[in-house]
Amino acid sequence: MSEHPRAGAADSGEGSRVVVAGLSRDLGLVSALAIGTGTMIAAGIFTLSGLAVGYVGSAAIVSFLLAALVAAFTALTYCEFTSIYPFSGEGYLYARKTFPPLLAYLVGWCLLLGYASSCAFYIASLSSYFNEFIWHFAISALPGIIFLAALTLLNIKGTKESGTFQIVVTAAKIVLLIWFIAGGMGSLDAATLTQRFSTDLPLIASTAALVFITFFGFSAIAASAGEVMNPTKTIPRAIFISMIVVTVLYSLVVLVVVVADLTEYTEAAMGVAARAFLGPIGGMVIVGGAIFSMISASNASILAGSRVALAMSQLRHLPGVVGRIGARTQTPFVALLAVGGAIGVFALLLPLESLAHFANLVLLLALCFVNAALIVHRRRFPEMERPFRVPLVPLVPALGIAANLYLILQIPVQGHLQPLLLAILALALGLFGYAAWRGTRFEVPAPAGPGSRIVALRASPREGAFRILLPVHNPQTAETLVRLAASIAKPRDGEITLLRVVQVPEQLPPELARASIEGEEEVLERLQALEGELGVPITTEVRVGHNVGRAVLESAREDRSHLILLGWKGFTTTARKILGEVTDDVVRLGRADIMLVKFGPERAVPRRILLPTAGGLHSRKAKGYALGMTEAGEGRLTLASVIPGGAPDGKWGEEGERLAEERAELPEEASVGTRVIAGPGVVEGVVAAAADFDAVMVGASGDSFSSRILFGTIPERIAREAPGTVIVLKSHDRVRAFVGRVAAD
């Protein structure tokens, strides 16, 4: 005998409850300014200023100003959204509140890629400066990786500590930049600036796309909204002040780098210029400031990226473990470790300029969606209070979208195809991974907690290819349901598993509840004795757990059930629990065909079944099940269609032909008839005709037959109004169910 699916079933408990900690609001305006300014004054100015000047000379100022203008459009959008949703998650959170789930996930994934790759750019720049000016390492990436590990651990230690570190370092590097500017302004030569001003507009635009990463620090402020005090007022102020300060400093730094008149402009050009204007000691001080700038920018990016990952986990777009917050440190340590690891991978795999282009591409794409979200959000929620309002909506966010798209196009136009291809690959992998995770995830009804456990199992010595799970709750209908299940299982060479769930208090661990099952096995033994008479293998199983619906779902999953057959007492009186709490959970989350049986006055296996059919997925599956029931009882299946009473004769003929075609799909020897019913409506016609049959069987329309069912749908109304036995089938289509789980909210 081959092993039964139940044999050796493992415990599915998930452990004891844990205390969920939250983020602490420790950051004020100064800390928020330090996060934004510290992110922007970093590798962007110390590394990209030299590259930008090398491309377009003094026109690099125009490139930086253009990038600042593009960033300003989206910064306004961020200010409005932050005033509405002052929580961690920034652009992803705004998309989640506006767009369908899958599109919101794409925005979050772009931001995660952008933060990880931009931080990797800072880390790689740090290694470049360290090897060029301080000490040359045999492994060139080693300095950056060491600092990355230290910063990740610092962020895990606490937000307040990392915020204080950010303030100190940001203040120090602003002072150093002012010193650098003051040292070079004495050599300012208007003729040199004019002579070295490029008029190549496409190249100026592509350079703006390259340096856009330097202005993305405004989003790092919004990403930390969950830890900022009075975020509605603090964050808009911090965004605008930091962008103004940084734009002024960038313009002045570019002027000084241009007048340095270097022989070559590489990522280390600013350090070489500092030596020329400030001497060896001054140059080394500026180099030290550059390294600390890259450290602070990396720190802010790690903080922001981890908060996006935290929000995605809390909103069910990443596994729950990613959002785990340390009770002592009050930081999302798993998200920080994941983001830190991704940064290290990017830093080791991509060269410096490719990192910048890759980061810009995915970030600009995310910002396109964020700007679009503001337009949609205004239309969807026109009455929502908005402490900060962007003027001229939808014009301003539309300009932001157009500007972002223009910068995106400059990347491939200028021949940078590797970052584009890598971005496409990364987005595809993200979508594939998300689909694989969401599509295969086993959802359980709330409340979450320890799973159910098998405490008694009597497996039949025979097995079947088609498995039916029959939860036994009401002893008065149990035998009839077993006979009905047997009529379905027998022609399919199937088997039946009878499940009895014992619900125990949450305070009592399932493994200590064995005393609660006394008498349960006796009920199942009487039903299992029908195996010889029915000719179908019957296995019995007793489970204990805190949630009956979850126990049924876990049993169906472990047994790989094809059909879950539920006795159904009818509708509840509450709007939330349409069918009853347990039935709602099973119908909504079960990955098998679901059959609900509501018996009429006579509890018997129906012999004469009326099946209204319009040719849908559920009704096609229902025909197969209904045919098995009628053949077992030597009964008859009638396929029916309902048309209005005053319909023309041609309509009667059309429906008759359609039913004849459906009848032809079934075996010729089967006892199947057809009937066209006249009535004021489908429900009224079916209910009136039901008196001539033992039962009405109806396939659920679409995916409506669930806990989110809308009153007035045909299957639900028939189930409510028909006086006799009603059987409702919700068929399970693996592809549609997979897509549904992926796109689920």
C-alpha positions in Angstrom: 0.0 0.0 0.0 1.4 3.4 -0.9 1.7 6.0 1.9 -1.5 8.0 2.6 -1.1 11.8 2.3 -1.9 12.1 6.0 0.8 9.7 7.1 3.5 11.5 9.1 1.7 14.8 9.0 3.9 17.4 10.8 2.7 19.8 13.3 1.9 23.1 11.8 2.1 25.3 14.8 3.8 28.6 14.4 5.0 29.1 17.9 3.8 31.4 20.7 2.6 34.9 20.4 5.1 37.7 20.2 4.9 41.3 21.3 4.8 43.6 18.3 6.9 46.7 18.8 6.5 49.9 16.9 8.8 52.6 15.5 9.7 55.6 17.8 9.3 59.2 16.7 12.7 60.6 17.7 13.5 62.8 14.7 12.9 66.6 14.7 13.4 69.2 11.9 17.1 69.3 12.3 17.4 65.5 12.0 15.0 65.5 9.0 17.1 68.2 7.3 20.2 66.2 8.1 18.7 63.1 6.4 17.7 64.9 3.3 20.8 67.2 3.0 23.1 64.4 4.0 21.7 62.2 1.3 22.1 64.8 -1.3 25.5 66.2 -0.3 27.3 63.0 -0.9 28.9 61.0 -3.7 26.6 63.0 -6.0 28.6 66.2 -5.6 32.0 64.8 -4.7 32.0 62.2 -7.5 29.5 63.3 -10.2 30.6 67.0 -10.2 33.8 66.0 -11.9 32.2 63.6 -14.3 29.5 66.3 -15.2 32.1 68.9 -15.8 34.1 66.5 -18.0 31.0 66.0 -20.2 29.6 69.5 -20.6 32.1 71.9 -18.8 30.5 74.8 -16.9 27.1 73.9 -18.4 27.1 71.2 -15.7 25.5 73.9 -13.6 22.5 73.8 -16.0 22.4 70.1 -15.7 22.3 70.2 -11.9 19.6 73.0 -12.1 17.6 70.9 -14.6 17.8 67.8 -12.3 16.7 70.0 -9.3 13.7 71.3 -11.3 12.6 67.8 -12.2 13.0 66.7 -8.6 11.0 69.8 -7.4 7.9 68.7 -9.2 7.9 65.3 -7.4 9.0 66.9 -4.1 5.7 68.9 -4.1 3.8 65.7 -4.6 5.7 64.1 -1.7 4.8 67.1 0.5 1.1 66.7 -0.1 1.1 62.9 0.4 3.2 63.2 3.5 0.7 65.7 5.0 -2.1 63.1 4.4 -0.1 59.9 5.3 2.6 60.8 7.8 4.0 57.3 8.1 7.1 55.4 6.9 7.0 54.1 3.3 7.0 57.3 1.2 6.3 56.7 -2.5 5.3 53.1 -2.0 2.8 54.0 0.7 1.2 56.7 -1.5 0.9 54.2 -4.4 -0.6 51.6 -2.1 -3.3 54.0 -1.0 -4.1 54.9 -4.6 -3.3 52.1 -7.1 -4.2 48.4 -7.4 -2.0 46.2 -5.3 0.3 44.9 -8.1 1.0 48.4 -9.4 1.8 49.6 -5.9 4.2 46.7 -5.4 6.0 47.7 -8.6 6.5 51.2 -7.2 7.8 49.8 -3.9 10.1 47.4 -5.8 11.5 50.3 -7.9 12.2 52.3 -4.7 13.9 49.4 -3.0 16.1 48.9 -6.1 16.7 52.6 -6.3 17.7 53.0 -2.6 19.9 49.9 -2.7 21.7 50.9 -5.9 22.1 54.6 -5.0 23.6 53.6 -1.7 25.8 51.1 -3.5 26.9 54.1 -5.6 27.9 56.0 -2.4 29.7 53.0 -1.1 31.6 52.4 -4.3 32.5 56.1 -4.5 33.8 55.9 -0.9 36.0 53.0 -1.9 37.2 55.0 -4.9 38.2 58.0 -2.8 39.7 55.8 -0.1 41.9 54.0 -2.6 42.8 57.2 -4.5 43.7 59.5 -1.6 44.2 57.5 1.6 45.3 53.9 1.2 45.2 51.5 -1.8 43.6 48.2 -0.9 44.2 45.0 -2.9 40.5 44.5 -2.9 39.3 47.9 -4.0 35.7 47.5 -2.7 36.8 46.5 0.8 36.7 50.0 2.4 33.1 50.6 1.3 31.9 47.1 2.4 33.4 47.6 5.9 31.6 51.0 6.3 28.4 49.4 4.9 28.5 46.7 7.6 29.1 49.3 10.3 26.3 51.6 9.2 23.8 48.7 9.0 24.7 47.7 12.6 24.4 51.4 13.6 20.8 51.6 12.2 19.9 48.3 13.9 21.1 49.8 17.2 18.5 52.6 17.0 17.0 55.5 15.0 18.0 58.1 17.5 21.6 57.1 17.4 21.8 57.1 13.6 19.9 60.4 13.5 22.4 62.1 15.8 25.3 60.7 13.7 23.6 62.1 10.6 23.3 65.6 12.1 27.0 65.7 13.1 28.3 64.4 9.8 26.0 66.6 7.7 27.0 69.8 9.6 30.7 68.9 9.2 30.5 68.4 5.5 28.6 71.6 4.8 31.3 73.5 6.6 34.0 71.7 4.5 32.1 72.5 1.3 31.9 76.2 2.2 35.7 76.1 2.8 36.3 74.4 -0.5 34.1 77.0 -2.3 35.8 79.9 -0.5 39.2 78.6 -1.5 38.3 78.3 -5.2 36.2 81.5 -5.7 39.3 83.6 -5.7 40.3 82.0 -9.0 36.9 82.6 -10.6 37.3 83.6 -14.2 34.3 84.5 -16.3 36.1 84.0 -19.5 37.0 80.4 -18.6 33.4 79.6 -17.6 32.2 81.0 -20.9 34.8 79.2 -22.9 34.1 75.9 -21.3 30.3 76.2 -21.5 28.9 73.4 -23.7 26.0 74.1 -26.0 25.2 70.5 -26.7 21.6 70.4 -25.3 21.1 66.6 -25.6 24.4 66.0 -23.7 23.4 68.6 -21.0 20.1 66.7 -20.6 21.7 63.3 -20.4 24.1 64.8 -17.8 21.1 65.9 -15.8 19.8 62.3 -15.9 23.2 61.2 -14.6 23.2 63.7 -11.7 19.5 63.3 -10.7 20.5 60.9 -8.0 22.1 63.8 -6.1 18.6 65.3 -5.5 16.7 62.2 -4.5 17.4 62.8 -0.8 14.0 64.6 -0.4 12.4 61.1 -0.6 14.6 59.9 2.2 13.0 62.4 4.5 9.5 61.2 3.6 10.6 57.6 3.9 11.3 58.2 7.6 8.0 60.0 8.3 7.0 57.3 10.8 9.9 58.4 13.1 9.6 62.2 12.6 7.9 64.4 15.2 5.0 66.4 13.9 5.6 65.0 10.4 2.8 67.0 8.7 4.6 70.3 9.2 8.2 69.1 9.6 8.6 67.1 6.4 7.5 69.7 3.8 9.8 72.2 5.6 12.7 69.8 5.6 12.2 68.9 1.9 12.2 72.5 0.6 15.0 73.8 2.9 17.3 70.9 2.1 16.7 71.2 -1.7 17.4 75.0 -1.7 20.6 74.6 0.3 21.9 71.7 -1.8 21.1 73.4 -5.1 23.0 76.5 -4.1 26.0 74.5 -2.9 26.1 72.3 -6.0 26.1 75.3 -8.3 29.0 76.9 -6.5 31.0 73.6 -6.3 30.7 73.1 -10.1 32.0 76.7 -10.6 35.1 75.9 -8.5 35.7 72.5 -10.2 35.5 74.2 -13.6 38.0 77.0 -12.8 40.5 74.4 -11.4 41.3 73.7 -15.0 42.3 70.0 -14.5 43.9 67.9 -17.1 41.1 65.3 -16.7 37.8 65.2 -14.9 37.0 61.9 -13.2 35.1 60.9 -10.2 38.1 62.1 -8.1 38.2 65.5 -9.7 36.9 67.4 -6.7 39.6 66.0 -4.5 42.3 67.0 -7.0 40.8 70.5 -7.2 40.8 70.8 -3.4 44.5 70.0 -3.3 45.1 72.7 -6.0 43.2 75.5 -4.1 43.8 74.5 -0.4 47.1 72.8 -0.5 47.9 69.2 0.5 46.5 69.5 4.0 43.4 71.3 2.9 43.0 68.8 0.1 43.1 65.9 2.5 40.6 67.6 4.7 38.2 67.9 1.8 38.8 64.3 0.9 38.0 63.3 4.4 34.9 65.4 4.2 33.9 63.6 1.0 34.3 60.3 2.6 32.2 61.3 5.5 29.6 62.7 3.1 29.4 59.4 1.4 29.0 57.7 4.8 26.2 59.9 5.8 24.4 59.5 2.5 24.8 55.8 2.8 23.4 55.9 6.3 20.3 57.9 5.1 19.7 55.6 2.2 19.9 52.5 4.4 17.4 54.1 6.8 15.1 55.1 3.9 15.3 51.8 2.1 14.6 49.7 5.2 11.5 51.8 5.9 10.1 51.2 2.4 10.7 47.4 3.0 9.0 47.7 6.4 6.0 49.4 4.9 5.8 46.7 2.1 5.9 44.0 4.7 3.2 45.6 6.9 1.0 46.0 3.8 1.5 42.4 2.7 3.7 43.0 -0.3 6.8 41.4 1.4 6.9 38.5 3.8 5.9 39.4 7.4 9.4 38.5 8.7 10.9 41.5 6.8 8.9 43.9 8.9 9.9 42.4 12.3 10.8 45.2 14.7 13.2 44.6 17.6 11.4 45.2 21.0 14.5 46.7 22.5 15.9 48.8 19.6 12.6 49.6 18.0 14.2 49.2 14.5 13.2 46.9 11.7 16.4 44.8 11.9 15.4 42.2 9.3 14.7 44.9 6.7 17.9 46.6 7.6 19.9 43.4 7.1 18.1 42.7 3.8 18.7 46.2 2.4 22.3 46.1 3.6 22.9 42.8 1.8 21.4 44.1 -1.4 23.6 47.2 -1.3 26.7 45.1 -1.0 25.7 43.0 -4.0 25.1 46.1 -6.2 28.4 47.6 -5.0 30.4 44.5 -5.9 28.7 43.8 -9.3 28.4 47.2 -11.1 30.9 49.9 -12.0 30.4 53.4 -10.6 28.7 55.2 -13.5 26.5 52.2 -14.3 25.3 52.3 -10.7 24.3 55.9 -11.0 22.4 55.4 -14.3 20.7 52.2 -12.9 19.6 54.0 -9.7 18.4 57.0 -11.6 16.4 54.9 -14.0 14.4 52.9 -11.4 13.9 55.9 -9.2 12.7 58.1 -12.0 10.2 55.3 -13.0 8.9 55.2 -9.4 8.5 58.9 -9.3 6.4 58.8 -12.5 4.0 56.6 -10.7 4.0 58.7 -7.6 3.1 61.8 -9.6 0.4 59.9 -11.3 -0.9 58.7 -7.9 -1.5 62.3 -6.8 -3.7 63.0 -9.9 -5.7 59.8 -9.3 -5.8 60.4 -5.5 -7.3 63.8 -5.9 -10.1 62.4 -8.1 -10.8 59.3 -5.9 -10.8 61.3 -2.6 -11.8 64.8 -3.4 -13.2 65.5 0.1 -10.1 64.3 1.9 -8.4 66.9 4.1 -5.0 67.9 2.7 -2.9 70.1 5.0 -0.5 70.7 2.2 -1.9 71.1 -1.3 0.1 71.1 -4.6 -1.1 74.0 -6.8 -2.4 73.5 -10.3 -3.1 69.8 -10.1 -3.1 67.9 -12.5 -0.7 70.2 -14.4 2.2 70.2 -11.9 2.3 66.4 -11.4 1.9 65.9 -15.1 4.9 68.1 -15.7 6.7 66.0 -13.2 5.8 62.8 -15.1 6.9 64.3 -18.4 10.2 65.6 -17.0 11.0 62.2 -15.4 10.2 60.3 -18.6 12.5 62.7 -20.5 15.4 62.0 -18.2 14.7 58.3 -18.4 14.9 58.4 -22.2 18.2 60.2 -22.0 19.9 57.1 -20.5 19.5 54.8 -23.5 19.7 57.6 -26.0 23.2 58.4 -24.9 24.2 54.8 -25.3 24.0 53.6 -21.7 22.2 50.3 -22.5 23.7 48.1 -19.8 21.8 50.0 -16.9 18.6 49.8 -19.0 18.9 46.1 -19.5 19.8 45.5 -15.9 16.8 47.6 -14.8 14.4 45.6 -17.0 15.9 42.3 -15.7 15.6 43.5 -12.0 12.0 44.6 -12.5 11.1 41.2 -14.1 12.8 39.3 -11.3 10.9 41.4 -8.8 7.6 40.7 -10.4 8.4 37.0 -10.8 9.4 36.7 -7.2 6.3 38.5 -6.0 4.1 36.3 -8.1 5.8 33.1 -6.8 5.5 34.2 -3.2 1.9 35.5 -3.3 0.7 32.8 -5.7 2.0 29.9 -3.6 1.4 31.4 -0.2 -1.0 29.5 2.1 -3.3 32.1 3.6 -5.0 31.4 6.9 -8.0 33.2 8.4 -7.5 35.7 11.1 -6.6 35.6 13.9 -3.1 34.2 13.1 -1.4 32.0 15.6 -0.6 28.3 16.2 -2.0 26.0 13.6 -4.2 23.0 14.2 -2.8 19.5 14.9 -3.9 16.0 14.1 -4.7 14.0 17.3 -6.4 11.0 15.8 -6.2 9.4 12.3 -7.7 6.3 10.9 -6.6 5.9 7.3 -8.5 3.6 5.0 -6.3 0.7 3.6 -7.3 1.9 0.1 -6.7 5.1 -1.6 -8.4 7.1 -4.3 -7.3 9.4 -7.1 -9.9 12.0 -6.3 -10.0 13.2 -2.7 -13.0 14.8 -1.0 -12.7 16.5 2.4 -16.0 16.4 4.4 -15.9 18.3 7.7 -18.3 16.7 10.1 -20.2 19.2 12.3 -23.9 18.3 12.5 -24.5 14.6 13.4 -28.0 14.8 12.0 -26.9 15.5 8.4 -23.5 13.7 8.6 -24.6 10.4 7.2 -26.5 12.0 4.3 -23.4 14.1 3.4 -21.2 11.0 3.5 -23.6 9.3 1.0 -23.6 12.4 -1.2 -19.8 12.5 -1.1 -19.7 8.8 -2.0 -21.9 9.4 -5.1 -19.4 11.9 -6.3 -16.3 10.0 -5.3 -17.2 6.5 -6.7 -17.3 7.3 -10.4 -14.0 9.2 -10.0 -12.2 6.3 -8.2 -12.1 8.7 -5.2 -11.9 8.6 -1.5 -13.4 10.6 1.4 -11.7 12.1 4.4 -14.1 12.8 7.3 -12.7 15.6 9.5 -13.8 16.5 13.0 -12.4 19.7 14.4 -12.3 20.3 18.1 -12.0 24.0 18.9 -10.0 24.7 22.1 -9.5 28.0 24.0 -6.6 30.1 22.8 -5.1 29.8 26.3 -4.8 26.0 25.9 -2.1 24.8 23.6 -3.5 22.3 21.0 -1.0 19.6 22.1 -2.6 19.6 25.6 -6.2 19.3 24.4 -6.4 15.5 24.0 -9.0 15.3 26.8 -11.3 17.4 24.7 -11.7 14.9 21.9 -13.3 12.1 23.9 -16.4 11.0 22.0 -15.3 12.6 18.8 -13.7 9.4 17.4 -16.9 7.4 18.1 -18.9 9.7 15.8 -16.4 9.2 13.0 -16.1 5.4 13.5 -19.9 5.0 12.9 -19.6 7.0 9.6 -16.4 5.1 8.6 -18.4 1.9 8.9 -20.3 2.9 5.8 -17.2 2.3 3.7 -18.2 -1.3 2.9 -21.7 -0.4 1.9 -20.7 2.6 -0.2 -17.7 1.0 -1.8 -15.6 4.2 -1.3 -12.4 4.4 0.9 -13.1 6.5 4.0 -10.4 8.0 6.3 -11.2 9.7 9.5 -9.3 12.5 11.1 -9.6 14.5 14.4 -7.9 17.9 14.7 -7.7 20.3 17.6 -7.0 24.0 17.0 -8.1 27.5 17.9 -9.7 28.3 14.6 -12.1 25.8 12.9 -11.8 27.4 9.5 -8.1 27.3 9.6 -8.1 23.7 10.6 -10.3 22.8 7.6 -8.0 24.7 5.3 -4.9 23.0 6.7 -6.4 19.6 6.4 -7.4 20.3 2.8 -3.9 21.5 2.0 -2.1 18.6 3.6 -4.4 16.0 2.0 -4.3 17.8 -1.4 -8.1 17.7 -1.5 -9.9 18.2 -4.8 -13.3 19.0 -3.3 -14.4 20.4 0.1 -18.0 19.4 0.9 -19.6 21.5 3.5 -23.0 21.1 5.2 -24.5 24.6 5.3 -27.2 25.7 7.7 -27.9 28.9 5.7 -27.0 32.6 5.9 -26.1 34.5 9.1 -27.8 37.7 10.2 -24.6 39.7 10.2 -23.4 41.5 7.1 -19.7 40.6 7.6 -20.3 36.9 8.1 -22.4 36.1 5.1 -22.4 32.3 5.3 -21.1 31.8 8.8 -17.5 32.5 10.0 -16.1 29.0 9.3 -17.8 28.7 5.9 -16.7 32.2 4.9 -13.1 31.4 5.6 -13.1 28.1 3.7 -15.0 29.5 0.7 -12.7 32.5 0.5 -9.4 30.8 1.0 -9.8 27.2 -0.1 -7.7 25.9 -2.9 -10.1 23.2 -4.0 -13.7 23.0 -5.4 -16.1 24.1 -2.7 -19.6 22.5 -2.5 -22.1 24.0 0.0 -25.2 21.8 0.7 -28.2 23.4 2.4 -30.8 20.6 3.0 -34.5 21.2 2.7 -37.1 19.5 4.9 -36.0 16.1 3.6 -32.4 15.2 4.3 -31.6 12.8 1.5 -29.2 12.4 -1.4 -31.0 14.1 -4.3 -32.1 12.0 -7.2 -33.7 14.6 -9.4 -31.5 17.7 -9.8 -32.3 20.9 -11.6 -29.2 22.7 -12.8 -29.6 26.2 -14.3 -26.7 26.8 -16.6 -25.4 29.6 -18.7 -22.3 27.8 -19.8 -19.9 29.3 -17.3 -16.9 27.8 -15.6 -18.7 26.9 -12.4 -21.8 25.5 -14.1 -19.6 23.3 -16.3 -17.9 21.8 -13.3 -21.3 21.5 -11.5 -22.7 19.3 -14.4 -20.0 16.6 -13.7 -20.8 16.5 -9.9 -24.6 16.6 -10.4 -24.4 13.7 -13.0 -22.5 11.5 -10.4 -25.2 12.1 -7.8 -28.1 11.3 -10.1 -26.5 8.2 -11.5 -25.8 6.9 -8.1 -29.5 7.1 -7.2 -30.8 6.2 -10.6 -32.2 9.7 -10.9 -32.2 12.3 -13.6 -30.3 15.6 -14.2 -32.1 18.5 -15.9 -30.2 21.3 -17.5 -32.3 24.4 -17.5 -32.3 28.0 -18.9 -34.6 30.8 -17.8 -36.0 33.3 -20.3 -38.6 36.1 -19.8 -42.2 35.1 -20.0 -42.9 37.3 -23.0 -39.8 36.3 -25.0 -40.3 35.7 -28.7 -40.5 32.2 -30.1 -37.0 32.5 -31.5 -35.5 33.0 -28.1 -37.1 29.7 -26.9 -35.5 28.0 -29.9 -32.1 29.5 -29.3 -32.0 28.5 -25.6 -33.2 25.0 -26.5 -30.4 24.6 -29.0 -27.8 25.8 -26.5 -29.0 23.4 -23.9 -28.9 20.6 -26.5 -25.3 21.4 -27.2 -24.5 21.3 -23.5 -26.3 18.0 -23.2 -24.3 16.6 -26.1 -21.1 17.2 -24.0 -22.3 14.6 -21.5 -22.3 10.8 -22.1 -25.1 9.7 -24.4 -26.3 7.0 -22.0 -26.6 9.4 -19.1 -30.1 10.3 -17.9 -30.0 14.0 -18.7 -32.8 16.2 -19.9 -33.2 19.9 -20.8 -35.8 22.4 -19.9 -36.4 26.1 -20.8 -38.2 27.9 -18.0 -40.2 31.1 -18.4 -40.3 33.5 -15.5 -40.0 37.2 -14.7 -36.4 36.7 -13.7 -33.8 33.9 -13.4 -34.2 33.5 -9.7 -38.0 33.6 -9.8 -38.1 31.0 -12.6 -35.7 28.6 -10.9 -37.4 28.9 -7.5 -40.8 28.2 -9.1 -39.5 25.2 -11.0 -37.6 23.8 -7.9 -40.8 22.2 -6.6 -40.5 19.5 -9.3 -37.0 18.4 -8.2 -35.3 17.1 -5.1 -32.6 19.8 -5.3 -31.4 22.8 -7.2 -27.7 22.9 -8.0 -26.2 26.2 -9.1 -22.6 27.2 -10.0 -21.4 30.4 -8.3 -21.2 33.3 -10.7 -17.6 34.4 -11.3 -15.8 34.8 -8.0 -18.7 36.5 -6.2 -19.6 33.6 -4.0 -17.3 34.4 -1.1 -17.3 36.5 2.1 -17.4 39.5 -0.2 -20.6 38.3 -1.9 -23.0 41.0 -3.1 -26.6 40.7 -2.1 -28.7 40.1 -5.2 -26.4 37.8 -7.1 -28.2 34.9 -8.7 -26.6 31.9 -6.7 -27.0 33.7 -3.4 -30.7 34.6 -4.0 -31.6 31.1 -5.2 -29.9 29.7 -2.1 -32.0 32.0 0.1 -35.4 31.6 -1.6 -35.6 28.0 -2.8 -37.6 26.0 -0.2 -35.9 22.6 -0.8 -32.3 21.4 -1.0 -29.8 23.8 -2.6 -26.3 22.9 -3.7 -23.9 25.7 -4.6 -20.6 24.9 -6.2 -17.6 27.3 -6.4 -15.0 25.6 -8.7 -11.3 26.2 -8.3 -9.3 27.1 -11.3 -5.6 27.0 -10.5 -4.6 29.7 -13.0 -7.3 32.1 -12.1 -6.7 31.5 -8.4 -3.0 32.1 -8.8 -3.6 35.4 -10.6 -6.2 36.3 -7.9 -3.7 35.8 -5.1 -1.0 37.8 -6.9 -3.4 40.7 -7.5 -5.1 40.5 -4.1 -5.2 43.5 -1.8 
